[in-house]
Short mmCIF file of C-alpha atoms in Angstrom, two decimals:
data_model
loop_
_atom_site.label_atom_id
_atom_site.label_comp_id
_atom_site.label_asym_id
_atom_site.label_seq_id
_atom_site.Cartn_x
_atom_site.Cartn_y
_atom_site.Cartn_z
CA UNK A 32 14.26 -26.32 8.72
CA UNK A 33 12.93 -24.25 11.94
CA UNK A 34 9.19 -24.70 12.27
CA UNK A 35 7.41 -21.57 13.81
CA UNK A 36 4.25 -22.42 15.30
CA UNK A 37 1.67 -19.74 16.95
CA UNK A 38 -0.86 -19.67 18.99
CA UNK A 39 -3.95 -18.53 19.28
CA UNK A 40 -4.71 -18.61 15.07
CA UNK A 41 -7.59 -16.18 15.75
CA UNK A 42 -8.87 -14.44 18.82
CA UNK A 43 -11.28 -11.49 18.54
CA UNK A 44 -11.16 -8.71 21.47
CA UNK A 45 -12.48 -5.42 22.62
CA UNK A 46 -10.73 -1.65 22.04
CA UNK A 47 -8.83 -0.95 25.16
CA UNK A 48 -8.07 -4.83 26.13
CA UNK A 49 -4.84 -6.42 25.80
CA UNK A 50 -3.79 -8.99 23.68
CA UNK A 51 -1.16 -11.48 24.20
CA UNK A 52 0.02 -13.78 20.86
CA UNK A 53 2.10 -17.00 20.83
CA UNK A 54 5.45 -17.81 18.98
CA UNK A 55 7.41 -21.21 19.02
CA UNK A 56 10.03 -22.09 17.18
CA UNK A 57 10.88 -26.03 16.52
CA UNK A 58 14.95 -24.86 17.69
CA UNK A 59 16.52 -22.49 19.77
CA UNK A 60 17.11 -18.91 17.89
CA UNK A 61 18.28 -17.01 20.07
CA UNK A 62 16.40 -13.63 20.06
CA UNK A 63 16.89 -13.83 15.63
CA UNK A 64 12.66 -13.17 15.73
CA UNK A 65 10.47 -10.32 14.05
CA UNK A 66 6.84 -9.85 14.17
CA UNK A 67 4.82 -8.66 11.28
CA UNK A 68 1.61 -6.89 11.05
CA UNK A 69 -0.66 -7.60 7.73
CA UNK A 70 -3.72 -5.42 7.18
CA UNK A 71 -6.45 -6.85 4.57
CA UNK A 72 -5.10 -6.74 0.86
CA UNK A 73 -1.90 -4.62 1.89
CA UNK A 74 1.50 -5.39 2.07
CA UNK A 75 3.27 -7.10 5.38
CA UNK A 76 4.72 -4.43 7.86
CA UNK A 77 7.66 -4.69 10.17
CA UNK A 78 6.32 -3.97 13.86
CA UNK A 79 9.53 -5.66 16.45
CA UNK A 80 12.68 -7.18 15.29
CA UNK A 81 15.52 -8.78 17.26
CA UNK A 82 12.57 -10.17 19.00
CA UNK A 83 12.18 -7.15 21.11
CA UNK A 84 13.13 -4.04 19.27
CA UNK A 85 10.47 -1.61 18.27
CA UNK A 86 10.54 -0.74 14.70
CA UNK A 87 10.87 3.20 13.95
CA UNK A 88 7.29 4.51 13.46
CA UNK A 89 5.34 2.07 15.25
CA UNK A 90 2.90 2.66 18.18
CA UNK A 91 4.41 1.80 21.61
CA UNK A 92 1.39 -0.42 22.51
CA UNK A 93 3.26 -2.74 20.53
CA UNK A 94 6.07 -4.58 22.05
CA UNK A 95 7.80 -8.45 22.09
CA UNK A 96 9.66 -10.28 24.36
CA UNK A 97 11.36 -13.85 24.65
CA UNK A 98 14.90 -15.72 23.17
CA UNK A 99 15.28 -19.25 22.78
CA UNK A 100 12.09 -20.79 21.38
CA UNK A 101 9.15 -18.80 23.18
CA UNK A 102 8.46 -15.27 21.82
CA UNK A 103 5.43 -13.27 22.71
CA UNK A 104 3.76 -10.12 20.76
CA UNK A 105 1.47 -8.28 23.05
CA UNK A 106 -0.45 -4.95 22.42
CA UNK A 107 -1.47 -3.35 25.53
CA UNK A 108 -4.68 -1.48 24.17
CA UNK A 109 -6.19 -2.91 21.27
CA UNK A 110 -7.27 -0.26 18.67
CA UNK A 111 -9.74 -0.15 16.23
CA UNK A 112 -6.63 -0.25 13.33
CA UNK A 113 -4.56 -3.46 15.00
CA UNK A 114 -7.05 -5.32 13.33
CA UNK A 115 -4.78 -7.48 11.15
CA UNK A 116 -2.95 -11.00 10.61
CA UNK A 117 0.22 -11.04 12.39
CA UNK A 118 2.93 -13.10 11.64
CA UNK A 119 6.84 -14.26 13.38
CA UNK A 120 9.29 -14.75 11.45
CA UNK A 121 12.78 -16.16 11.92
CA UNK A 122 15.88 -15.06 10.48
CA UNK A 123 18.41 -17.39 12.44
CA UNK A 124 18.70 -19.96 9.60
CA UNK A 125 18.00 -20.62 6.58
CA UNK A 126 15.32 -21.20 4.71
CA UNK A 127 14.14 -18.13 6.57
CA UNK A 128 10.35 -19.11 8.23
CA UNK A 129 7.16 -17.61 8.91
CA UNK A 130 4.60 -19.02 11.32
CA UNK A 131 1.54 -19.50 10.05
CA UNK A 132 -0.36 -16.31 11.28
CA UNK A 133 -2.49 -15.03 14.05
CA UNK A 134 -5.58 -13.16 13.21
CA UNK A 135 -6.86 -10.46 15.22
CA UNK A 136 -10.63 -9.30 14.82
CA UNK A 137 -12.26 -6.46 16.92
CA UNK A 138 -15.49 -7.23 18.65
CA UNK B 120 11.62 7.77 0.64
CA UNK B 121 12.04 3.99 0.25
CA UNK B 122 10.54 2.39 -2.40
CA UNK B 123 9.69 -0.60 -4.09
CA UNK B 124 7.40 -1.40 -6.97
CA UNK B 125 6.94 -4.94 -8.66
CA UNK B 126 6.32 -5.38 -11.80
CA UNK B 127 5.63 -8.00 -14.36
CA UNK B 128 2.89 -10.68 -13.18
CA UNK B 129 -0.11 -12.18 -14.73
CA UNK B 130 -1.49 -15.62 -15.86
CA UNK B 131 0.81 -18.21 -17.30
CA UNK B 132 0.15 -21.68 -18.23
CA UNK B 133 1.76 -24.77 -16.11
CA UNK B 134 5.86 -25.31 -17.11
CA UNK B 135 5.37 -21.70 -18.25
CA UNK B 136 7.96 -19.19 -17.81
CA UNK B 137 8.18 -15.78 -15.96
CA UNK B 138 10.06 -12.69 -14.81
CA UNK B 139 9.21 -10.24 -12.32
CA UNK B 140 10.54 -7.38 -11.40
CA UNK B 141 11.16 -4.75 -8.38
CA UNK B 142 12.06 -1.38 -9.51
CA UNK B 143 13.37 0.38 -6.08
CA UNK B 144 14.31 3.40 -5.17
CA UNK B 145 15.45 6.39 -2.23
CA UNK B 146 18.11 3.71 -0.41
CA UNK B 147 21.47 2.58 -2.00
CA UNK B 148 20.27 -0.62 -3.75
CA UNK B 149 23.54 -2.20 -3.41
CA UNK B 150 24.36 -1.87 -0.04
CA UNK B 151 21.29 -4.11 0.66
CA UNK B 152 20.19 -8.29 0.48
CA UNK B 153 16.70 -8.10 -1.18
CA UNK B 154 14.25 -10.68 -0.56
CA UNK B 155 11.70 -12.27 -2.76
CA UNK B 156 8.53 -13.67 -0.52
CA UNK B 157 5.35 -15.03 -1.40
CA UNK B 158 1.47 -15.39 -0.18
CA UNK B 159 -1.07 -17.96 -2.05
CA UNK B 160 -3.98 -16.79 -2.26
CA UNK B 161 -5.74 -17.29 1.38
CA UNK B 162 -2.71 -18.20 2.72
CA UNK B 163 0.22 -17.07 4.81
CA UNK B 164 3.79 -15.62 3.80
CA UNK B 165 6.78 -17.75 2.67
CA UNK B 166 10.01 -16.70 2.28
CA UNK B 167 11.40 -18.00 -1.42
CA UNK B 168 14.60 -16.13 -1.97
CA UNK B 169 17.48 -13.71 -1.39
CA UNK B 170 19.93 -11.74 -3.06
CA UNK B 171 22.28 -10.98 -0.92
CA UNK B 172 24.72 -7.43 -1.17
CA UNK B 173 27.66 -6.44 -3.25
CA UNK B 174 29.53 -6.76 -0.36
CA UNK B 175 28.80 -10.39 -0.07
CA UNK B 176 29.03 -11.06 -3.93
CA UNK B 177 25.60 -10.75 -4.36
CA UNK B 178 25.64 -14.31 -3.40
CA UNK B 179 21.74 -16.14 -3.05
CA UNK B 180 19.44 -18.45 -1.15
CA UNK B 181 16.30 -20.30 -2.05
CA UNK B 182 13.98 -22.36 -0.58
CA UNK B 183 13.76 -25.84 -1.11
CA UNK B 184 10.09 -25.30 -2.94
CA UNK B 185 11.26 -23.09 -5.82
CA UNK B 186 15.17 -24.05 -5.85
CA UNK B 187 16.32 -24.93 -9.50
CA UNK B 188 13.04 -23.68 -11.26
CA UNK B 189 13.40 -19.88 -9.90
CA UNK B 190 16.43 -17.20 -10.14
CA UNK B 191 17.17 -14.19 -7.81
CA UNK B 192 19.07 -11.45 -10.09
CA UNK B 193 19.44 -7.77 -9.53
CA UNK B 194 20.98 -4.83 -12.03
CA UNK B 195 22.90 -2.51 -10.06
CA UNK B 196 22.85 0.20 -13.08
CA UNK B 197 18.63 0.55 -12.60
CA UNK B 198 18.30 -0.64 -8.97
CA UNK B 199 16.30 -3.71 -10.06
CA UNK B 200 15.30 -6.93 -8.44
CA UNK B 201 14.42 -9.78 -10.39
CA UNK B 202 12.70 -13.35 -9.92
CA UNK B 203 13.13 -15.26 -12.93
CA UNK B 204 10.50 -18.09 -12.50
CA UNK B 205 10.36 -21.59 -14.64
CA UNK B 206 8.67 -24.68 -14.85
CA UNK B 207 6.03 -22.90 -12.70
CA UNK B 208 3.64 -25.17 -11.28
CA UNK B 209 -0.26 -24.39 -10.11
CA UNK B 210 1.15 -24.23 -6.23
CA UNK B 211 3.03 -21.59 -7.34
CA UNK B 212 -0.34 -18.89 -7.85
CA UNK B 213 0.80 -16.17 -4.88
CA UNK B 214 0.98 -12.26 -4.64
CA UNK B 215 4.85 -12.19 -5.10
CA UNK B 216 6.53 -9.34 -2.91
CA UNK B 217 9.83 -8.26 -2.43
CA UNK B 218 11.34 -7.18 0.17
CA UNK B 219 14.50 -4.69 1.78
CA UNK B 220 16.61 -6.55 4.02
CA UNK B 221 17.25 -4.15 7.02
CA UNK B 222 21.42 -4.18 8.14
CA UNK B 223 19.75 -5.93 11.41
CA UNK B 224 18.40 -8.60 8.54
CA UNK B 225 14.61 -8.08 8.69
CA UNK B 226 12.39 -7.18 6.23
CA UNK B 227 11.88 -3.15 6.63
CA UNK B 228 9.99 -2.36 3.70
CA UNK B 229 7.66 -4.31 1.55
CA UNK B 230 6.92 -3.31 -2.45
CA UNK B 231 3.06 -3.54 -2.90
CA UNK B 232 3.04 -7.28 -4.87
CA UNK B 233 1.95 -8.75 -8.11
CA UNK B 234 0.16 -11.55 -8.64
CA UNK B 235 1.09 -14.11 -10.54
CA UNK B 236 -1.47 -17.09 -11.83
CA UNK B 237 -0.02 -20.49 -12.76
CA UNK B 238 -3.22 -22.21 -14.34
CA UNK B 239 -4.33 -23.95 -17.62
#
């Protein structure tokens, strides 16, 4: 099974800074990656897919980058509503993986 | 409008039986793997199954933790998802949610979960 590690598992920032999180994965998979955003008690939300694609509807502050094993979510200007658990995910083999989460607070 | 409301959760007793169920709706359900994906309480998502498209047979994959006790089904006639879910164990207390599988294969849209109990 691909293991998806992340890094940090919490970080709290300021509106306006940017924010940088961490994906691994245990294998190469290519650029098979997605990024989730989970908001308290709500349902998990596609934000990039194909490690770098922006999903319809979401802010442009968002964006990914990487292939291989390193993949990186970063939102240029933290607002107010990024605050959230965000999660990878691969989709290059099964069983299908999540990393463990990243959880953003606002100071 | 896509969407995608589970149904059928609650409190069962260990080695207990279940069945929930995803009523969806405003996409053509068959045209489209479904995913069923889980989050214990506190914890983070896992991926537990997949129903792939009439295309591809409708064909499915599990993972290794609920393999043998739980079933991925869909009705093409209502646009239903099902997880049929036995011998459930305590680990398996979650918010179940499934899950649209985009044509790029990611998870697009999300039904709103049920929680399901396993406890004595």
């Amino acid at each position: 099974d691909i293991q998806l590690t992340q890094s940090p598992s919490f970080l709290s920032a300021s509106v306006g800074d940017r924010v940088t999180i961490t994906c691994r994965a245990s294998q190469g998979i290519s650029s098979y990656l997605a990024w989730y955003q989970q908001k308290p008690g709500k349902a998990p939300k596609l934000l990039i897919y194909v490690a770098s694609t922006l999903q319809s509807g979401v802010p442009s502050r968002f964006s990914g980058s990487g292939s291989g094993t390193e993949f990186t979510l970063t939102i240029s200007s933290l607002q107010p509503e990024d605050l959230a658990t965000y999660y990878c995910q691969q989709v290059n083999s099964y069983p299908l993986t999540f990393g463990p989460g990243t959880k953003v607070d606002i100071k | 409008e896509v969407q995608l409301v589970e149904s059928g959760g609650g409190l069962v007793q260990p080695e207990g039986s279940l069945r929930l169920s995803c009523s969806t709706s405003g996409f053509t359900f068959s045209d489209h793997y479904m995913d069923w994906v889980r989050q214990a309480p506190g914890k983070g998502l896992e991926w537990i199954g997949r129903s792939r498209n009439m295309a591809n047979s409708y064909t499915t994959e599990y993972a290794a933790s609920v393999k043998g006790r739980f079933t991925v089904s869909r009705d093409e006639s209502t646009n239903s998802l099902y997880l049929q879910m036995d011998s459930l164990k305590t680990e398996d207390t979650a918010v179940y949610y499934c899950s649209r599988v985009s044509r790029s294969c990611y998870n697009d849209f999300w039904g709103q979960g049920t929680l399901v109990t396993v406890s004595s």
